[in-house]
Coordinates of C-alpha atoms in Angstrom, one line a residue:
X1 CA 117.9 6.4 14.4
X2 CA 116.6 5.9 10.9
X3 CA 115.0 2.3 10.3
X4 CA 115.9 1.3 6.4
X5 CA 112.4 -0.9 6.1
X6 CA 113.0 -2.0 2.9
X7 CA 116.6 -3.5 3.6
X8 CA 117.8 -6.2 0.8
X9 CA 117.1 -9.3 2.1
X10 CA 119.0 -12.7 0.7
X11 CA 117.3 -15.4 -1.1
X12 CA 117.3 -18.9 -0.4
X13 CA 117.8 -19.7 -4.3
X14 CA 120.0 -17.1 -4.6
X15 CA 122.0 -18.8 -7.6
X16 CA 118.4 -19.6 -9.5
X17 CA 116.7 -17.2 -12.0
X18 CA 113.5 -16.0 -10.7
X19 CA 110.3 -16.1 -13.1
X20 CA 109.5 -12.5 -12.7
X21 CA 105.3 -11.7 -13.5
X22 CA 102.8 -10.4 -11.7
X23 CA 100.5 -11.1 -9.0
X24 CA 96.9 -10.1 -8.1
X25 CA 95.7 -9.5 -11.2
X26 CA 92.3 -10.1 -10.0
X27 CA 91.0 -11.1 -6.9
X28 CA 90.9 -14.8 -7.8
X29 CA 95.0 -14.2 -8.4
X30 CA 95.6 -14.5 -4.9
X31 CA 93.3 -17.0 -2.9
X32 CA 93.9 -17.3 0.9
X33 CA 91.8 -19.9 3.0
X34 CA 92.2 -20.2 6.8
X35 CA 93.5 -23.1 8.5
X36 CA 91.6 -23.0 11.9
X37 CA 93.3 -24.3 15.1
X38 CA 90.1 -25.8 15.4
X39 CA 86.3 -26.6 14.3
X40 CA 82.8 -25.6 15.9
X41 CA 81.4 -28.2 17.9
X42 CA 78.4 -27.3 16.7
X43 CA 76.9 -26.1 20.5
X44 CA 77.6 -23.4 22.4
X45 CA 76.7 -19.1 23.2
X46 CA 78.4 -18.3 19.8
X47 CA 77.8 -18.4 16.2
X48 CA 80.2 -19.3 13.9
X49 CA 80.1 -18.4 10.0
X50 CA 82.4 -19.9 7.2
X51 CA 83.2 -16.5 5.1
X52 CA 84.4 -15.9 1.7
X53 CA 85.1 -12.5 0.9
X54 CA 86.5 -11.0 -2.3
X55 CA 88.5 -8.0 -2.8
X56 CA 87.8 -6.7 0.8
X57 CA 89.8 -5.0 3.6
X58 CA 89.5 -6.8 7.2
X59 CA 88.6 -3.1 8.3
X60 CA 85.7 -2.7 5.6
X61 CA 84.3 -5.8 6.3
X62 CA 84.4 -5.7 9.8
X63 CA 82.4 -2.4 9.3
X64 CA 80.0 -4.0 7.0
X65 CA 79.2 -6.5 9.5
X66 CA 78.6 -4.5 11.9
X67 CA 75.9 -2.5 9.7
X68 CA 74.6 -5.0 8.4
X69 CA 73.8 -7.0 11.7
X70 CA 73.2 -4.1 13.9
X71 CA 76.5 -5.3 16.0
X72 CA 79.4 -2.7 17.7
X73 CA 82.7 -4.5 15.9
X74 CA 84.1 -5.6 19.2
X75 CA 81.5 -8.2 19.1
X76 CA 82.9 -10.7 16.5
X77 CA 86.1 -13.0 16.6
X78 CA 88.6 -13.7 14.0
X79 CA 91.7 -15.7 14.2
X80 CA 93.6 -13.3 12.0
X81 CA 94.2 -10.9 9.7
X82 CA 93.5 -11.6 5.9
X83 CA 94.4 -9.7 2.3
X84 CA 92.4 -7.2 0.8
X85 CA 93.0 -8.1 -3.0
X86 CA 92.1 -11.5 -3.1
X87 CA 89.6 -14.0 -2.0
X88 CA 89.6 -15.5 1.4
X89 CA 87.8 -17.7 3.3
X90 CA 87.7 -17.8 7.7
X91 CA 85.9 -19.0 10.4
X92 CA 84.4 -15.2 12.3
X93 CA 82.4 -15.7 15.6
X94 CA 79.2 -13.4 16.8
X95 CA 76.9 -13.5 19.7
X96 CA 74.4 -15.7 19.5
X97 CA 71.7 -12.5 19.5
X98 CA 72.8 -12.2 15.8
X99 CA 71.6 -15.0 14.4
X100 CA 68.0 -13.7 12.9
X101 CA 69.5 -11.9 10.6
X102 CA 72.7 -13.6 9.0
X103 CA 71.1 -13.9 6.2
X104 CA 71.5 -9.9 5.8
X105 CA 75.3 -10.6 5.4
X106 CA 75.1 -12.2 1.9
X107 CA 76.0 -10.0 -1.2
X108 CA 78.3 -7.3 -1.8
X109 CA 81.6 -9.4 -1.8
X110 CA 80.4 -11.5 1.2
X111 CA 79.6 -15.2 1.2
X112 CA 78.4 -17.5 4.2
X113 CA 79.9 -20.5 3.3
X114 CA 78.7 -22.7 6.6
X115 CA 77.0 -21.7 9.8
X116 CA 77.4 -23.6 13.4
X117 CA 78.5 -23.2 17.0
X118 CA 80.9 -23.0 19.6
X119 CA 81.6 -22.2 23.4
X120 CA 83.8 -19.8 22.6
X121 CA 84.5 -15.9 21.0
X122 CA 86.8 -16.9 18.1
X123 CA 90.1 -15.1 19.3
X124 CA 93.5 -13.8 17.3
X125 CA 95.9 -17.1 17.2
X126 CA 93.4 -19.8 17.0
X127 CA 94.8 -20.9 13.6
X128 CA 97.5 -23.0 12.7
X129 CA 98.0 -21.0 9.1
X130 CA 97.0 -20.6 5.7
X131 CA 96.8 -22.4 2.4
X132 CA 97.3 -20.0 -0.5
X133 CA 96.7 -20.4 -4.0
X134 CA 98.5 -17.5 -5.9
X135 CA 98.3 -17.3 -9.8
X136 CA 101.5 -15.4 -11.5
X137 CA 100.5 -13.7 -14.6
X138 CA 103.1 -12.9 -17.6
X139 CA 106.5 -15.1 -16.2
X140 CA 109.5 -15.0 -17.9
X141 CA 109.2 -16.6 -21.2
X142 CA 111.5 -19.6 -19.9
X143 CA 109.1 -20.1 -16.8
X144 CA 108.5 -23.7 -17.6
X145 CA 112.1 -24.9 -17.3
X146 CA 113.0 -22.3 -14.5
X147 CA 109.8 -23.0 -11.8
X148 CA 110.7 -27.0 -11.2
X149 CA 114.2 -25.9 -9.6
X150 CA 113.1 -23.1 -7.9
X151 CA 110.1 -25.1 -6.1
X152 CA 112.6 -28.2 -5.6
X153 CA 115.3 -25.9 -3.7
X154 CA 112.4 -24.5 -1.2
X155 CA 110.9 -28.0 -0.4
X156 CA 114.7 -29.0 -0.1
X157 CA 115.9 -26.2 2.1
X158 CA 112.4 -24.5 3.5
X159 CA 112.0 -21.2 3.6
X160 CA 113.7 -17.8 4.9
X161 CA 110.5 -16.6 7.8
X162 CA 110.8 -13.4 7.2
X163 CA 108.3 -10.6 7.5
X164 CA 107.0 -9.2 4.5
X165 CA 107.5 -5.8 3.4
X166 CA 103.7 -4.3 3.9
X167 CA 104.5 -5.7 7.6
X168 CA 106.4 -1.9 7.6
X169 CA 103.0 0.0 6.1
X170 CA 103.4 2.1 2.9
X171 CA 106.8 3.6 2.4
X172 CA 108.0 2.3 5.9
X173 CA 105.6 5.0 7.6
X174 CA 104.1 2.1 10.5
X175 CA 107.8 1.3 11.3
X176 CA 109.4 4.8 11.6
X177 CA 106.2 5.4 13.5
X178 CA 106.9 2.6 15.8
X179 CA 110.7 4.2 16.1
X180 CA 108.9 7.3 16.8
X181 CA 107.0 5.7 19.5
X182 CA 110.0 4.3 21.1
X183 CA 111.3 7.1 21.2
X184 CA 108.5 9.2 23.0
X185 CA 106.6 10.2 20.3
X186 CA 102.7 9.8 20.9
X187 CA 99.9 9.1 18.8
X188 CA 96.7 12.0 19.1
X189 CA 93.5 9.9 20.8
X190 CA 92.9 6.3 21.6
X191 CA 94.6 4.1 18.9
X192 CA 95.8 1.1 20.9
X193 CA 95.9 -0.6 17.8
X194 CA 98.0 1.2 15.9
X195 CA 100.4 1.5 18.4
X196 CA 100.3 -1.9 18.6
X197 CA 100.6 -2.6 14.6
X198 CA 103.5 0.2 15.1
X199 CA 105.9 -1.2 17.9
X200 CA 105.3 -4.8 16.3
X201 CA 107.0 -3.4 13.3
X202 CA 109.8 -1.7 14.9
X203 CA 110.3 -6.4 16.6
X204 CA 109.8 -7.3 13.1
X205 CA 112.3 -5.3 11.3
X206 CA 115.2 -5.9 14.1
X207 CA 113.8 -9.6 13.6
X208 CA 114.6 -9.4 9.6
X209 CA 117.4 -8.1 10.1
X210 CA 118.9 -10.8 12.1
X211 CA 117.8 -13.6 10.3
X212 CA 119.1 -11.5 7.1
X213 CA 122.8 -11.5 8.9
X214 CA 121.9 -15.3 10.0
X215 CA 121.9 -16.1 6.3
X216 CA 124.5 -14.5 5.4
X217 CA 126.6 -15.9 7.3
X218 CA 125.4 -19.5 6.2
X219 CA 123.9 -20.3 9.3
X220 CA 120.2 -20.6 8.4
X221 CA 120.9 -24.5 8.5
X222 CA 123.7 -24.7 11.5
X223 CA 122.4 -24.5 14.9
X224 CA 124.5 -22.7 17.3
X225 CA 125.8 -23.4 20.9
X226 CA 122.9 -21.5 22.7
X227 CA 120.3 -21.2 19.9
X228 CA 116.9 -21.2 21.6
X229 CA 115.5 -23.8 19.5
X230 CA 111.3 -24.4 19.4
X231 CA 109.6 -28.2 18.6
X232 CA 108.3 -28.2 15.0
X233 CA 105.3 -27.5 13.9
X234 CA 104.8 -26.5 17.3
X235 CA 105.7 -26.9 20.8
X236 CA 107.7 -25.8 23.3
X237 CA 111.2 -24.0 23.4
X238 CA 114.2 -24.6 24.8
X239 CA 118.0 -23.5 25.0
X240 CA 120.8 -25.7 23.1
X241 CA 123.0 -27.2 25.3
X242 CA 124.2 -30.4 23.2
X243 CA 124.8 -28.8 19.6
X244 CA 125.6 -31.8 17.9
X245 CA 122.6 -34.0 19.7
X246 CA 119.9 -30.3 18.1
X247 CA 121.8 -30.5 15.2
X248 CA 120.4 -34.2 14.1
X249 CA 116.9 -32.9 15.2
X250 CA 116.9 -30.2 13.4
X251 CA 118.4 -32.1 10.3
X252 CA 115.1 -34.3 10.8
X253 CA 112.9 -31.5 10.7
X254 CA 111.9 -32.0 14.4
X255 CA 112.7 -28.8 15.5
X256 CA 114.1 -25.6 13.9
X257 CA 116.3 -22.4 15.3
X258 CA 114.7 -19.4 16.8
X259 CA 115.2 -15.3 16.6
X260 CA 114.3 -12.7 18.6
X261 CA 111.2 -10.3 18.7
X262 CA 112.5 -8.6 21.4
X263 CA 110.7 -8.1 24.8
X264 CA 110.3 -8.0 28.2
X265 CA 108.9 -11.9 27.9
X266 CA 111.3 -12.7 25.3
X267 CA 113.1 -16.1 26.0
X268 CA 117.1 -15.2 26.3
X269 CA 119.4 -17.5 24.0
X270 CA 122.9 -18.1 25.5
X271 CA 126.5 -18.1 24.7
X272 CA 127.2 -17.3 20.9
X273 CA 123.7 -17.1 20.0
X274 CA 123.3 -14.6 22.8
X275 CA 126.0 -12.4 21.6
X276 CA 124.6 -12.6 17.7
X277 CA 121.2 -11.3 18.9
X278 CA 122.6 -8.5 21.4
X279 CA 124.2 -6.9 18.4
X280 CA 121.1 -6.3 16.5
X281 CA 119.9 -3.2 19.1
X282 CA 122.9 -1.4 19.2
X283 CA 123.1 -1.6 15.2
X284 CA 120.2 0.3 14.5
X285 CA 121.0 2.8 17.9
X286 CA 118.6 1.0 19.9
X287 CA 118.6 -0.1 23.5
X288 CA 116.7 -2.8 25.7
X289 CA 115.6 -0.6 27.8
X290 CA 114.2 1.8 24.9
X291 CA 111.9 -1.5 24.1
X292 CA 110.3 -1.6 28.0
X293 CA 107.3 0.7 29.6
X294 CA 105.2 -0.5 26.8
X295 CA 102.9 -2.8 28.9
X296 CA 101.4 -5.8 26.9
X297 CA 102.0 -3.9 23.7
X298 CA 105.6 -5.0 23.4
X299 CA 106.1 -8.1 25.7
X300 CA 108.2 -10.0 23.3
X301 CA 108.6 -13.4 22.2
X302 CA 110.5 -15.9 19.4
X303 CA 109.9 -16.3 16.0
X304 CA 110.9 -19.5 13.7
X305 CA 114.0 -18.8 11.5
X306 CA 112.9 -21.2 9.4
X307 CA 109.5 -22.4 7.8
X308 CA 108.4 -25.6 5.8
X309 CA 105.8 -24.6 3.0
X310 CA 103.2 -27.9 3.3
X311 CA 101.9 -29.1 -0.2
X312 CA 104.6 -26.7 -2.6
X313 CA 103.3 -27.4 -6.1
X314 CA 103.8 -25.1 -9.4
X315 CA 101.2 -25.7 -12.7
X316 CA 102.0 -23.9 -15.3
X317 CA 101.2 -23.2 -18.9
X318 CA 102.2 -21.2 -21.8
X319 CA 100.6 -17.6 -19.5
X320 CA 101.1 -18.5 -16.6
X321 CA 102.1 -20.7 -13.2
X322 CA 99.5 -21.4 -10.4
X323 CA 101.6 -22.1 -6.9
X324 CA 99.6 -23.5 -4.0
X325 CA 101.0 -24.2 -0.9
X326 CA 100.1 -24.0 3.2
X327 CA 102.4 -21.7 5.4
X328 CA 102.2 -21.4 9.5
X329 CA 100.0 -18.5 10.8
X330 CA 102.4 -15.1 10.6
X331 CA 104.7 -16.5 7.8
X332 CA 104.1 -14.1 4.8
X333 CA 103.3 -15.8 1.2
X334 CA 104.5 -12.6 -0.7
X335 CA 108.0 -14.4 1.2
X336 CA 107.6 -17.3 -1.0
X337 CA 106.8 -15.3 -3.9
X338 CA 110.3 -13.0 -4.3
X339 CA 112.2 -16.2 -4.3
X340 CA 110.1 -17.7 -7.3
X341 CA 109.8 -14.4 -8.8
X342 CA 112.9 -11.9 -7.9
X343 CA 111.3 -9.2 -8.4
X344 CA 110.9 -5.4 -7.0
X345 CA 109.4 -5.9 -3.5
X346 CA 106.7 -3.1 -4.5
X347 CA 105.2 -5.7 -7.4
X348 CA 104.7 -8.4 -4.3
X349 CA 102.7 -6.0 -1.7
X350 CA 99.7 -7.9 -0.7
X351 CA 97.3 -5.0 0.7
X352 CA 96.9 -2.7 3.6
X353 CA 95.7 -5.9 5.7
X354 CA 98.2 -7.4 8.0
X355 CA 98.3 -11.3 7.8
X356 CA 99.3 -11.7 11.8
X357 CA 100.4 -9.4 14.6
X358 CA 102.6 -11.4 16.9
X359 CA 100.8 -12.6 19.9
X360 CA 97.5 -12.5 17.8
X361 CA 98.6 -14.4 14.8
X362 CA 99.0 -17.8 16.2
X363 CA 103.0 -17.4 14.7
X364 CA 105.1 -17.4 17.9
X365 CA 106.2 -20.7 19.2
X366 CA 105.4 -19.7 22.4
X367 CA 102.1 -19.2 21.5
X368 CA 101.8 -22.1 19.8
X369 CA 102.8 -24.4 23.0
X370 CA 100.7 -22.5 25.2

């Protein structure tokens, strides 16, 4: 069983140009603020701290915290994930014994932006997404006439939610270590996390590549007799029953189709969509049953086929074109990027960092209901 992580995957302006360029230039290229699921109160047993940090690894800073307060790294909360080349800005929670010293966080790449409280350890999911502002450097000399149709087919048509390619680690290692895994392999020591970044790989990829056949069969925009379909922005799921009735919904925006990160916990589609998702496993020479005796580390859930970038706007000038634009939590901006820029998915890697790993990224629709 060989897992091809970086599989072609269609566009969504497929007939357009792209713009080519490059990203992350410098840190300030790529700027990633947090949108939390919701604010301190401003009481409670835990600080919270507004960060900015530029051109840092979650992992780094996590460690630097932890020096620099004196605190064992399990201590603080985060939402999610964020990119190591770029500047980004999230809510982080501590215990309250660590505010004496906050001030020992400033400098180095870190900024405390605002401090208050809450009643609660910030946890993975409590974030409804991200707002991105990513500056493209050296576009096609054409750029100017070819950006206003590309960003005008997105906002028309919404975007492909596919997983980005760094979801599979360098060269594909995390997801044929996640194959590994499923198929008994087993990692030296306690690294809970990795396996966890690696099986979520192995639902990712078998995700992409349903969505990938999904599109190619032009039915990103058609919903299916038995789709399970989830309430947009968020909400709860359900299976289709009356096509035509889901069909005007989904028209409206109200709700949008679902695929399958498959699991244990995984809702079950029925009828025709149920046959389009059971072929996936066998594709790839995987079984159900391969997927279970994982505990919590592979419980599975649903994942949007579709996403609605909030605010899509393109400024450009004669060097370059500035996008900004809000995605859910888990939805990659790199994503958004290959359709403006069609270009090798190598030039679009964001970092190391993982943006969301599902059921702690706040991206399932489960999760977002519950």
């Amino acid at each position: 069983m060989l897992l091809s992580w970086n599989e072609p995957r269609p566009w969504i302006t497929a007939e357009l140009p792209g713009i080519g360029g490059q990203i992350k230039q410098t840190p300030e290229d790529f700027i990633v603020e947090e949108i939390p699921a919701y604010l301190p109160s401003g009481e409670g047993e835990f600080i919270y701290l507004w960060i900015e940090k530029r051109d840092m690894g979650t992992d780094y800073f996590l460690r630097q915290m932890s020096q620099r307060l004196g605190i064992p790294r399990d201590e603080f909360g985060m939402a999610g994930l964020k990119d190591r080349h770029a500047v980004t800005r999230q809510w982080v929670s501590l215990p309250k014994q660590a505010e004496s010293r906050i001030d020992q966080l400033e400098g180095d790449g870190i900024k405390v932006l605002q401090v208050s409280r809450h009643g609660n350890k910030l946890k993975p999911g409590h974030l409804h997404g991200n707002r991105f502002e990513i500056t493209i450097r050296e576009p096609d000399i054409n750029h100017r006439k070819l950006t206003p149709s590309l960003i005008a087919r997105i906002k028309a048509l919404g975007m492909p939610n596919f997983y980005g390619d760094q979801r599979f680690g360098a060269d594909g290692q995390t997801l044929q270590l996640g194959r590994d895994l499923l198929r008994g392999g087993t990692l030296p020591g306690n690294q809970r996390f990795l396996r966890k970044l690696a099986l979520s790989a192995v639902q990712s990829f078998l995700f992409n590549r349903y969505l990938a056949q999904r599109m190619r069969d032009a039915l990103l925009h058609t919903v299916i007799q038995g789709d399970v379909m989830a309430k947009y922005p968020m909400g709860g799921m359900f299976v289709v029953e009356n096509r035509d009735t889901e069909q005007a919904r989904f028209d409206k925006r109200e709700i949008v189709s679902t695929g399958p990160m498959f699991g244990k916990k995984m809702k079950q589609a029925s009828g025709e969509a149920a046959l389009r998702e059971q072929r996936i496993l066998p594709e790839v020479g995987l079984r159900i049953e391969d997927l279970q005796g994982f505990g919590k580390l592979l419980q599975g859930t649903r994942r949007f086929n579709l996403v609605y970038p909030e605010g899509l706007e393109a400024i450009a000038d004669d060097a370059a074109v500035r996008i900004k634009f809000a995605l859910p939590a888990g939805s990659y901006a790199t994503v958004l990027l290959d359709e403006i820029m069609k270009v090798k998915g190598d030039d679009l890697d964001e970092s190391a960092d993982w943006s969301s790993v599902d059921q702690d990224g706040g991206a399932s629709p489960e999760e977002a209901s519950s």
